[in-house]
């Protein structure tokens, strides 16, 4: 068994059976996912929908346990077994072709899910990608005193940028953006690249956060992950992701969606920076860290990147 992926939330292993067949074993983080049974119901329904439309090969479907459920609980953790997709995860820095391929894959994923009843999905993480709810948690913590200079500097960043970042959520709630089932965490490493073939798609894994949300926020999160490197932003990679996505999701988009991509990008970078900062203030309870202060460091880089985020 081999530890796979550098995800910050779950733990993932690659398992190989005696006959050579491979499986992905995952241990869900109970602190992050409050209702794993509901999550796995979403997960299985989404996989079924995708399999019916694009076949099994590119879908990380779950295997049922002996009792028919798609997970096993051991009293402390929830475990699940998923189909292993052969290929390699996309790891930034990406070439422009890879960035376009990831955008195209996300656009196709959105198109495949367009007919899925997104209202039937139970939010696996209540308030996920609702910036106002992250700001509310942050504000509750912000009352505390005694902090170092770096925290104080980031607090100023939050104060300075929060209103602008919130404009995207207002637009979402006002109903002017296209809302449907979206991936929720389309970071580069969640795309599996198969051997190159022109016009091909990659596959998307990590379907835990598939939920109802605006398309633009999903593509913005993908752009963030591909184009923000440390405190820097690569506009060419960002544009390549968006170009690929627009080509494959064209049938879903309204002019308002396109108009809001730049603001969605700022908003999602701010949101993740705020989530890292809040987790640092809470004592690193959500995102795994490899050294004390890592979440503060991650937050600082994202807020720095915001200075150069533009399309
Ligand atoms: C978390 O665990 P991982 O890396 O797949 C997080 C995403 C963040 C990402 C940042 C459920 O995903 O929202 O963008 O870290 N997922 C969850 O690296 O919170
Ligand atoms: Mg994830």
XYZ file of N, CA and C and ligand atoms in Angstrom, residues 7-9 32-33 125 128 185 187 190 206 209 221 224 272 275-276 286-287, ligand 1:
76
model
N -3.239 15.798 -0.665
C -4.451 16.506 -0.234
C -4.317 16.971 1.207
N -4.994 18.051 1.518
C -4.855 18.635 2.851
C -5.934 18.151 3.803
N -6.881 17.349 3.297
C -8.039 16.998 4.119
C -8.125 15.489 4.378
N -13.999 17.367 8.865
C -14.349 18.201 7.719
C -15.716 17.818 7.167
N -15.974 16.504 7.118
C -17.230 16.038 6.530
C -18.150 15.529 7.640
N -20.319 19.890 2.926
C -19.761 20.784 3.936
C -20.681 22.004 3.941
N -19.895 25.653 2.344
C -18.686 25.578 1.513
C -18.809 26.588 0.361
N -13.968 21.524 -5.933
C -12.537 21.520 -5.583
C -11.707 21.120 -6.811
N -8.997 21.601 -8.225
C -7.576 21.975 -8.249
C -6.839 21.081 -9.250
N -6.424 17.351 -8.926
C -7.620 16.508 -9.026
C -7.960 16.138 -10.476
N -11.872 13.206 -6.803
C -12.187 13.975 -5.584
C -13.560 14.641 -5.704
N -16.966 17.188 -2.951
C -17.575 18.514 -2.798
C -18.471 18.873 -3.972
N -11.818 28.592 -9.279
C -10.999 27.817 -8.341
C -9.957 26.999 -9.104
N -7.294 29.443 -10.132
C -6.466 29.740 -8.951
C -5.403 28.669 -8.748
N -9.923 31.412 -0.096
C -8.991 30.383 0.385
C -7.973 30.997 1.351
N -9.708 31.281 4.563
C -9.889 29.962 5.215
C -8.588 29.522 5.883
N -7.447 29.749 5.193
C -6.157 29.381 5.798
C -5.893 30.231 7.051
N -8.290 22.257 10.469
C -8.927 21.819 9.221
C -7.885 21.382 8.188
N -6.988 22.279 7.848
C -5.987 21.963 6.817
C -4.731 21.379 7.470
C -8.577 21.307 0.278
O -7.640 18.422 0.540
P -7.611 19.072 -0.772
O -6.253 19.620 -1.061
O -8.216 18.241 -1.874
C -9.928 22.023 0.264
C -10.071 22.896 -0.965
C -8.879 23.842 -1.088
C -7.585 23.015 -1.100
C -6.374 23.928 -1.131
C -12.891 19.935 1.239
O -8.598 20.338 -0.727
O -11.254 23.691 -0.854
O -8.959 24.600 -2.273
O -7.521 22.209 0.097
N -10.987 21.031 0.282
C -11.903 21.041 1.253
O -5.220 23.176 -1.302
O -11.933 21.904 2.110
